[in-house]
PDB file of C-alpha atoms and ligand atoms in Angstrom:
ATOM      1  CA  MET A 275      53.675  -9.680 -42.143  1.00 54.00           C
ATOM      2  CA  PRO A 276      51.527  -6.631 -43.098  1.00 60.00           C
ATOM      3  CA  LEU A 277      52.006  -7.323 -46.812  1.00 66.00           C
ATOM      4  CA  ASN A 278      51.171 -10.979 -46.199  1.00 78.00           C
ATOM      5  CA  TYR A 279      48.224  -9.880 -44.110  1.00 85.00           C
ATOM      6  CA  PHE A 280      46.639  -7.707 -46.786  1.00 85.00           C
ATOM      7  CA  ALA A 281      47.456 -10.150 -49.583  1.00 87.00           C
ATOM      8  CA  ALA A 282      45.823 -12.968 -47.612  1.00 89.00           C
ATOM      9  CA  ILE A 283      42.701 -10.973 -46.776  1.00 90.00           C
ATOM     10  CA  ILE A 284      42.189  -9.708 -50.319  1.00 88.00           C
ATOM     11  CA  SER A 285      42.728 -13.109 -51.920  1.00 88.00           C
ATOM     12  CA  GLY A 286      40.462 -14.817 -49.365  1.00 87.00           C
ATOM     13  CA  SER A 287      43.152 -17.100 -48.014  1.00 89.00           C
ATOM     14  CA  MET A 288      43.664 -15.840 -44.434  1.00 95.00           C
ATOM     15  CA  LYS A 289      43.951 -18.835 -42.117  1.00 97.00           C
ATOM     16  CA  ILE A 290      43.693 -18.630 -38.363  1.00 98.00           C
ATOM     17  CA  ALA A 291      44.517 -22.020 -36.801  1.00 98.00           C
ATOM     18  CA  ILE A 292      43.285 -22.726 -33.266  1.00 98.00           C
ATOM     19  CA  ASP A 293      44.532 -25.956 -31.714  1.00 97.00           C
ATOM     20  CA  GLY A 294      44.266 -27.353 -28.213  1.00 95.00           C
ATOM     21  CA  PRO A 295      42.923 -30.179 -26.091  1.00 93.00           C
ATOM     22  CA  ALA A 296      39.263 -30.969 -25.325  1.00 87.00           C
ATOM     23  CA  GLY A 297      37.695 -28.343 -23.099  1.00 87.00           C
ATOM     24  CA  SER A 298      40.297 -25.631 -23.749  1.00 93.00           C
ATOM     25  CA  GLY A 299      37.526 -23.378 -25.139  1.00 91.00           C
ATOM     26  CA  LYS A 300      38.471 -23.793 -28.798  1.00 94.00           C
ATOM     27  CA  SER A 301      34.989 -24.153 -30.261  1.00 93.00           C
ATOM     28  CA  THR A 302      33.351 -21.193 -28.519  1.00 94.00           C
ATOM     29  CA  ILE A 303      36.351 -18.969 -29.095  1.00 97.00           C
ATOM     30  CA  ALA A 304      36.772 -19.950 -32.761  1.00 98.00           C
ATOM     31  CA  ARG A 305      33.066 -19.331 -33.390  1.00 98.00           C
ATOM     32  CA  ILE A 306      33.140 -15.861 -31.834  1.00 98.00           C
ATOM     33  CA  LEU A 307      36.358 -14.901 -33.627  1.00 98.00           C
ATOM     34  CA  ALA A 308      34.940 -16.013 -36.967  1.00 98.00           C
ATOM     35  CA  GLN A 309      31.808 -13.952 -36.330  1.00 98.00           C
ATOM     36  CA  LYS A 310      33.802 -10.858 -35.379  1.00 97.00           C
ATOM     37  CA  LEU A 311      36.061 -11.097 -38.404  1.00 97.00           C
ATOM     38  CA  GLY A 312      33.424 -12.249 -40.902  1.00 97.00           C
ATOM     39  CA  PHE A 313      35.456 -15.392 -41.592  1.00 97.00           C
ATOM     40  CA  ARG A 314      34.206 -18.930 -42.118  1.00 97.00           C
ATOM     41  CA  HIS A 315      34.390 -21.110 -38.984  1.00 98.00           C
ATOM     42  CA  ILE A 316      35.437 -24.730 -39.516  1.00 98.00           C
ATOM     43  CA  ASP A 317      35.212 -27.169 -36.603  1.00 97.00           C
ATOM     44  CA  THR A 318      37.425 -30.077 -37.681  1.00 98.00           C
ATOM     45  CA  GLY A 319      36.523 -32.286 -34.686  1.00 97.00           C
ATOM     46  CA  ALA A 320      32.996 -32.404 -36.190  1.00 98.00           C
ATOM     47  CA  TYR A 321      34.449 -34.149 -39.274  1.00 98.00           C
ATOM     48  CA  TYR A 322      35.968 -36.964 -37.181  1.00 98.00           C
ATOM     49  CA  ARG A 323      32.762 -37.164 -35.136  1.00 97.00           C
ATOM     50  CA  TRP A 324      30.667 -37.468 -38.317  1.00 98.00           C
ATOM     51  CA  VAL A 325      32.816 -40.322 -39.707  1.00 98.00           C
ATOM     52  CA  THR A 326      32.398 -42.018 -36.298  1.00 98.00           C
ATOM     53  CA  CYS A 327      28.595 -41.659 -36.552  1.00 97.00           C
ATOM     54  CA  ARG A 328      28.547 -43.091 -40.074  1.00 97.00           C
ATOM     55  CA  ALA A 329      30.685 -46.043 -38.944  1.00 97.00           C
ATOM     56  CA  LEU A 330      28.497 -46.717 -35.902  1.00 97.00           C
ATOM     57  CA  ASP A 331      25.337 -46.455 -38.025  1.00 96.00           C
ATOM     58  CA  SER A 332      26.607 -48.927 -40.556  1.00 95.00           C
ATOM     59  CA  GLY A 333      27.728 -51.383 -37.888  1.00 96.00           C
ATOM     60  CA  VAL A 334      31.409 -51.247 -38.889  1.00 94.00           C
ATOM     61  CA  PRO A 335      33.547 -52.455 -35.943  1.00 94.00           C
ATOM     62  CA  LEU A 336      35.880 -49.662 -34.815  1.00 92.00           C
ATOM     63  CA  THR A 337      38.801 -52.077 -34.901  1.00 92.00           C
ATOM     64  CA  GLU A 338      38.410 -52.583 -38.710  1.00 97.00           C
ATOM     65  CA  ALA A 339      40.634 -49.753 -39.972  1.00 97.00           C
ATOM     66  CA  GLU A 340      40.159 -50.498 -43.669  1.00 98.00           C
ATOM     67  CA  ALA A 341      36.370 -50.479 -43.379  1.00 98.00           C
ATOM     68  CA  ILE A 342      36.461 -47.217 -41.400  1.00 98.00           C
ATOM     69  CA  ILE A 343      38.654 -45.622 -44.064  1.00 98.00           C
ATOM     70  CA  GLN A 344      36.117 -46.734 -46.707  1.00 98.00           C
ATOM     71  CA  THR A 345      33.377 -45.186 -44.578  1.00 98.00           C
ATOM     72  CA  ALA A 346      35.342 -41.906 -44.375  1.00 98.00           C
ATOM     73  CA  GLU A 347      35.822 -41.891 -48.141  1.00 98.00           C
ATOM     74  CA  HIS A 348      32.060 -42.240 -48.718  1.00 97.00           C
ATOM     75  CA  THR A 349      31.025 -39.702 -46.086  1.00 97.00           C
ATOM     76  CA  ASP A 350      29.237 -36.530 -47.175  1.00 97.00           C
ATOM     77  CA  PHE A 351      30.631 -33.775 -44.935  1.00 97.00           C
ATOM     78  CA  SER A 352      28.011 -31.264 -46.054  1.00 94.00           C
ATOM     79  CA  ARG A 353      25.397 -33.232 -44.063  1.00 95.00           C
ATOM     80  CA  ILE A 354      26.934 -33.292 -40.565  1.00 97.00           C
ATOM     81  CA  ASP A 355      24.202 -33.837 -37.945  1.00 96.00           C
ATOM     82  CA  GLU A 356      25.203 -31.466 -35.110  1.00 93.00           C
ATOM     83  CA  ALA A 357      23.002 -33.088 -32.461  1.00 92.00           C
ATOM     84  CA  ARG A 358      24.070 -36.622 -33.265  1.00 94.00           C
ATOM     85  CA  ILE A 359      27.817 -35.964 -33.285  1.00 96.00           C
ATOM     86  CA  ARG A 360      27.743 -34.643 -29.679  1.00 89.00           C
ATOM     87  CA  THR A 361      26.296 -37.806 -28.119  1.00 88.00           C
ATOM     88  CA  GLN A 362      28.253 -39.761 -25.466  1.00 83.00           C
ATOM     89  CA  GLU A 363      28.361 -42.743 -27.830  1.00 92.00           C
ATOM     90  CA  VAL A 364      30.228 -40.738 -30.449  1.00 94.00           C
ATOM     91  CA  SER A 365      32.491 -38.979 -27.921  1.00 87.00           C
ATOM     92  CA  ALA A 366      33.553 -42.381 -26.560  1.00 87.00           C
ATOM     93  CA  SER A 367      34.558 -43.729 -29.990  1.00 93.00           C
ATOM     94  CA  VAL A 368      35.919 -40.722 -31.878  1.00 93.00           C
ATOM     95  CA  SER A 369      39.493 -40.862 -30.571  1.00 88.00           C
ATOM     96  CA  ALA A 370      39.922 -44.389 -31.980  1.00 91.00           C
ATOM     97  CA  VAL A 371      38.526 -43.338 -35.374  1.00 95.00           C
ATOM     98  CA  SER A 372      40.624 -40.176 -35.561  1.00 94.00           C
ATOM     99  CA  ALA A 373      43.803 -42.158 -34.818  1.00 92.00           C
ATOM    100  CA  ILE A 374      43.558 -44.105 -38.115  1.00 96.00           C
ATOM    101  CA  PRO A 375      46.023 -42.537 -40.615  1.00 96.00           C
ATOM    102  CA  GLY A 376      43.866 -43.285 -43.675  1.00 98.00           C
ATOM    103  CA  VAL A 377      40.885 -41.574 -42.043  1.00 98.00           C
ATOM    104  CA  ARG A 378      43.016 -38.530 -41.290  1.00 97.00           C
ATOM    105  CA  ARG A 379      44.286 -38.334 -44.884  1.00 98.00           C
ATOM    106  CA  CYS A 380      40.744 -38.354 -46.207  1.00 98.00           C
ATOM    107  CA  VAL A 381      39.400 -35.898 -43.601  1.00 98.00           C
ATOM    108  CA  VAL A 382      42.318 -33.460 -43.951  1.00 98.00           C
ATOM    109  CA  ALA A 383      41.754 -33.333 -47.749  1.00 98.00           C
ATOM    110  CA  GLN A 384      38.082 -32.483 -47.124  1.00 97.00           C
ATOM    111  CA  GLN A 385      39.008 -29.808 -44.615  1.00 98.00           C
ATOM    112  CA  ARG A 386      41.474 -28.156 -47.014  1.00 97.00           C
ATOM    113  CA  GLN A 387      38.797 -28.187 -49.693  1.00 96.00           C
ATOM    114  CA  ALA A 388      36.266 -26.589 -47.301  1.00 95.00           C
ATOM    115  CA  ALA A 389      38.761 -23.822 -46.563  1.00 96.00           C
ATOM    116  CA  ALA A 390      39.605 -23.060 -50.210  1.00 94.00           C
ATOM    117  CA  GLN A 391      38.717 -19.535 -51.346  1.00 90.00           C
ATOM    118  CA  ASN A 392      37.753 -18.508 -47.817  1.00 94.00           C
ATOM    119  CA  ASN A 393      39.225 -16.522 -44.965  1.00 97.00           C
ATOM    120  CA  ILE A 394      38.807 -19.009 -42.125  1.00 98.00           C
ATOM    121  CA  VAL A 395      39.100 -19.713 -38.426  1.00 98.00           C
ATOM    122  CA  MET A 396      39.767 -23.457 -38.242  1.00 98.00           C
ATOM    123  CA  GLU A 397      39.919 -25.302 -34.927  1.00 98.00           C
ATOM    124  CA  GLY A 398      41.199 -28.750 -34.056  1.00 97.00           C
ATOM    125  CA  ARG A 399      44.312 -30.624 -32.940  1.00 94.00           C
ATOM    126  CA  ASP A 400      46.544 -30.575 -36.021  1.00 95.00           C
ATOM    127  CA  ILE A 401      45.592 -27.410 -37.880  1.00 97.00           C
ATOM    128  CA  GLY A 402      48.836 -25.486 -37.314  1.00 97.00           C
ATOM    129  CA  SER A 403      50.970 -28.632 -37.616  1.00 96.00           C
ATOM    130  CA  VAL A 404      49.391 -30.573 -40.529  1.00 96.00           C
ATOM    131  CA  VAL A 405      46.301 -29.078 -42.163  1.00 97.00           C
ATOM    132  CA  PHE A 406      47.638 -25.536 -42.611  1.00 97.00           C
ATOM    133  CA  PRO A 407      51.292 -25.371 -41.479  1.00 97.00           C
ATOM    134  CA  ASP A 408      51.428 -22.035 -43.387  1.00 95.00           C
ATOM    135  CA  ALA A 409      48.508 -20.457 -41.475  1.00 96.00           C
ATOM    136  CA  GLU A 410      49.036 -16.716 -40.990  1.00 95.00           C
ATOM    137  CA  LEU A 411      48.135 -16.970 -37.293  1.00 96.00           C
ATOM    138  CA  LYS A 412      48.422 -20.021 -35.015  1.00 98.00           C
ATOM    139  CA  ILE A 413      46.987 -20.114 -31.523  1.00 98.00           C
ATOM    140  CA  PHE A 414      47.448 -23.003 -29.102  1.00 98.00           C
ATOM    141  CA  LEU A 415      44.914 -22.965 -26.247  1.00 97.00           C
ATOM    142  CA  THR A 416      45.484 -24.839 -23.025  1.00 95.00           C
ATOM    143  CA  ALA A 417      43.798 -25.073 -19.598  1.00 95.00           C
ATOM    144  CA  SER A 418      44.403 -27.317 -16.608  1.00 95.00           C
ATOM    145  CA  VAL A 419      42.581 -30.658 -16.541  1.00 95.00           C
ATOM    146  CA  GLU A 420      40.730 -29.493 -13.395  1.00 95.00           C
ATOM    147  CA  GLU A 421      39.489 -26.361 -15.093  1.00 95.00           C
ATOM    148  CA  ARG A 422      38.419 -28.197 -18.244  1.00 95.00           C
ATOM    149  CA  ALA A 423      36.550 -30.769 -16.144  1.00 95.00           C
ATOM    150  CA  ARG A 424      34.716 -27.972 -14.255  1.00 94.00           C
ATOM    151  CA  ARG A 425      33.680 -26.390 -17.591  1.00 91.00           C
ATOM    152  CA  ARG A 426      32.394 -29.713 -18.902  1.00 88.00           C
ATOM    153  CA  GLN A 427      30.502 -30.358 -15.657  1.00 92.00           C
ATOM    154  CA  ALA A 428      28.808 -26.950 -15.957  1.00 93.00           C
ATOM    155  CA  GLU A 429      27.877 -27.695 -19.594  1.00 86.00           C
ATOM    156  CA  LEU A 430      26.323 -31.028 -18.595  1.00 86.00           C
ATOM    157  CA  ALA A 431      24.524 -29.411 -15.645  1.00 93.00           C
ATOM    158  CA  ALA A 432      23.005 -26.879 -18.052  1.00 91.00           C
ATOM    159  CA  ARG A 433      21.580 -29.878 -19.952  1.00 85.00           C
ATOM    160  CA  GLY A 434      20.197 -31.335 -16.708  1.00 90.00           C
ATOM    161  CA  GLU A 435      22.890 -34.018 -16.318  1.00 86.00           C
ATOM    162  CA  THR A 436      24.721 -34.453 -12.987  1.00 92.00           C
ATOM    163  CA  VAL A 437      28.125 -36.083 -13.295  1.00 91.00           C
ATOM    164  CA  GLU A 438      30.850 -36.371 -10.637  1.00 95.00           C
ATOM    165  CA  LEU A 439      33.818 -34.061 -11.263  1.00 96.00           C
ATOM    166  CA  ALA A 440      36.415 -36.813 -10.706  1.00 96.00           C
ATOM    167  CA  LYS A 441      34.791 -38.948 -13.399  1.00 94.00           C
ATOM    168  CA  ILE A 442      34.844 -36.124 -15.956  1.00 92.00           C
ATOM    169  CA  GLN A 443      38.431 -35.325 -15.047  1.00 94.00           C
ATOM    170  CA  ALA A 444      39.496 -38.941 -15.609  1.00 94.00           C
ATOM    171  CA  LYS A 445      37.777 -39.017 -19.028  1.00 89.00           C
ATOM    172  CA  ILE A 446      39.430 -35.765 -20.130  1.00 90.00           C
ATOM    173  CA  ALA A 447      42.852 -36.983 -18.967  1.00 92.00           C
ATOM    174  CA  GLU A 448      42.345 -40.202 -20.945  1.00 89.00           C
ATOM    175  CA  ARG A 449      41.289 -38.288 -24.070  1.00 84.00           C
ATOM    176  CA  ASP A 450      44.385 -36.029 -23.714  1.00 89.00           C
ATOM    177  CA  ARG A 451      46.548 -39.118 -23.477  1.00 89.00           C
ATOM    178  CA  GLN A 452      45.018 -40.681 -26.601  1.00 85.00           C
ATOM    179  CA  ASP A 453      45.126 -37.459 -28.656  1.00 84.00           C
ATOM    180  CA  SER A 454      48.712 -36.559 -27.778  1.00 87.00           C
ATOM    181  CA  THR A 455      50.327 -40.008 -27.882  1.00 90.00           C
ATOM    182  CA  ARG A 456      48.804 -41.358 -31.087  1.00 86.00           C
ATOM    183  CA  GLN A 457      51.194 -41.996 -34.009  1.00 90.00           C
ATOM    184  CA  ALA A 458      49.206 -40.048 -36.607  1.00 90.00           C
ATOM    185  CA  SER A 459      49.304 -36.253 -36.187  1.00 88.00           C
ATOM    186  CA  PRO A 460      49.297 -36.100 -32.376  1.00 89.00           C
ATOM    187  CA  LEU A 461      48.143 -32.946 -30.651  1.00 91.00           C
ATOM    188  CA  ARG A 462      51.179 -30.676 -30.347  1.00 89.00           C
ATOM    189  CA  LYS A 463      52.044 -27.004 -30.262  1.00 94.00           C
ATOM    190  CA  THR A 464      54.226 -25.863 -33.157  1.00 96.00           C
ATOM    191  CA  PRO A 465      57.091 -23.464 -32.325  1.00 97.00           C
ATOM    192  CA  ASP A 466      55.397 -20.610 -34.227  1.00 97.00           C
ATOM    193  CA  ALA A 467      52.049 -20.894 -32.364  1.00 98.00           C
ATOM    194  CA  VAL A 468      51.124 -18.441 -29.620  1.00 98.00           C
ATOM    195  CA  GLU A 469      50.144 -20.383 -26.477  1.00 97.00           C
ATOM    196  CA  ILE A 470      47.332 -19.026 -24.314  1.00 97.00           C
ATOM    197  CA  ASP A 471      46.476 -20.678 -20.998  1.00 96.00           C
ATOM    198  CA  THR A 472      42.723 -20.049 -20.638  1.00 95.00           C
ATOM    199  CA  SER A 473      42.531 -21.221 -16.982  1.00 93.00           C
ATOM    200  CA  GLY A 474      40.908 -18.460 -14.975  1.00 92.00           C
ATOM    201  CA  LEU A 475      40.117 -16.382 -18.082  1.00 95.00           C
ATOM    202  CA  THR A 476      36.656 -15.642 -19.436  1.00 94.00           C
ATOM    203  CA  ILE A 477      35.792 -16.384 -23.070  1.00 95.00           C
ATOM    204  CA  GLU A 478      35.782 -12.604 -23.744  1.00 97.00           C
ATOM    205  CA  GLN A 479      39.253 -12.206 -22.258  1.00 98.00           C
ATOM    206  CA  VAL A 480      40.641 -14.943 -24.495  1.00 98.00           C
ATOM    207  CA  VAL A 481      38.920 -13.531 -27.581  1.00 98.00           C
ATOM    208  CA  ASP A 482      40.322 -10.067 -26.735  1.00 98.00           C
ATOM    209  CA  LYS A 483      43.831 -11.496 -26.447  1.00 98.00           C
ATOM    210  CA  ILE A 484      43.581 -13.200 -29.828  1.00 98.00           C
ATOM    211  CA  MET A 485      42.052 -10.105 -31.448  1.00 97.00           C
ATOM    212  CA  ALA A 486      44.980  -8.032 -30.121  1.00 97.00           C
ATOM    213  CA  ILE A 487      47.478 -10.487 -31.635  1.00 96.00           C
ATOM    214  CA  TYR A 488      45.520 -10.526 -34.896  1.00 96.00           C
ATOM    215  CA  ASN A 489      45.362  -6.707 -35.112  1.00 94.00           C
ATOM    216  CA  GLU A 490      49.127  -6.495 -34.583  1.00 92.00           C
ATOM    217  CA  MET A 491      49.505  -8.352 -37.878  1.00 87.00           C
ATOM    218  CA  LYS A 492      48.162  -5.274 -39.696  1.00 82.00           C
ATOM    219  CA  VAL A 493      50.757  -2.885 -38.230  1.00 78.00           C
ATOM    220  CA  VAL A 494      53.576  -1.978 -40.596  1.00 58.00           C
TER     221      VAL A 494
HETATM  222  O1   DC B 570      37.308 -31.273 -30.661  1.00 58.17           O
HETATM  223  P1   DC B 570      36.451 -32.495 -30.544  1.00 58.17           P
HETATM  224  O2   DC B 570      36.272 -33.013 -29.149  1.00 58.17           O
HETATM  225  O3   DC B 570      35.136 -32.365 -31.256  1.00 58.17           O
HETATM  226  O4   DC B 570      37.269 -33.624 -31.325  1.00 58.17           O
HETATM  227  C1   DC B 570      36.771 -34.911 -31.468  1.00 58.17           C
HETATM  228  C2   DC B 570      37.928 -35.913 -31.621  1.00 58.17           C
HETATM  229  O5   DC B 570      38.553 -35.743 -32.897  1.00 58.17           O
HETATM  230  C3   DC B 570      39.025 -35.815 -30.557  1.00 58.17           C
HETATM  231  O6   DC B 570      39.220 -37.116 -30.028  1.00 58.17           O
HETATM  232  C4   DC B 570      40.245 -35.387 -31.273  1.00 58.17           C
HETATM  233  C5   DC B 570      39.942 -35.634 -32.746  1.00 58.17           C
HETATM  234  N1   DC B 570      40.418 -34.543 -33.573  1.00 58.17           N
HETATM  235  C6   DC B 570      41.601 -34.721 -34.235  1.00 58.17           C
HETATM  236  O7   DC B 570      42.238 -35.749 -34.071  1.00 58.17           O
HETATM  237  N2   DC B 570      42.063 -33.763 -35.071  1.00 58.17           N
HETATM  238  C7   DC B 570      41.372 -32.637 -35.256  1.00 58.17           C
HETATM  239  N3   DC B 570      41.843 -31.707 -36.090  1.00 58.17           N
HETATM  240  C8   DC B 570      40.162 -32.425 -34.551  1.00 58.17           C
HETATM  241  C9   DC B 570      39.726 -33.398 -33.698  1.00 58.17           C
END
């Protein structure tokens, strides 16, 4: 691995793949890791969310797979509207859009292109399994549904929204079910990924664990 490590860093092709379900802490952790390492951070969920926005805006019914694929093919991923993609409307529809194989083919190609010539931390559901099966480091984050629901509730509370815990828990469980049972690239841990259960851990503790694993890659 050390030779691979240095070759990857020097050629700008180091890939750290972070996969896991909604609320496992992927986004925050990937962002901090990328900052620490000076790598580019790519949030692949944002790509599926942006296609969903474009489809909703153009009035394409979410059941019309061909029309959604066309939308994906004409989407400019350099113009993702961060505020818009986080709305409840988009969150409620994105699982259906991301389950369409033609949408995934188009989005995965865009993601590979965004990663080209860069050392990256890429987060999503299928990074270690499909987008970059040859990633130098693969991390699979998990956390109990209860813990993920509590985190989401705290996030909403910080935005002034009060939502019952049981309701959030049910939504997360449903999203897990959709993401891991779909035919096209379901969420799954590959055998070579390191699994970290983030329940009861702080963001800093998880980042430290990943940094320790990453730094081991440099040791001859
Ligand atoms: O991580 P997120 O909540 O922003 O992801 C939004 C949706 O996109 C979620 O339903 C799972 C899907 N997704 C995916 O299928 N593959 C990815 N690599 C990233 C996200």
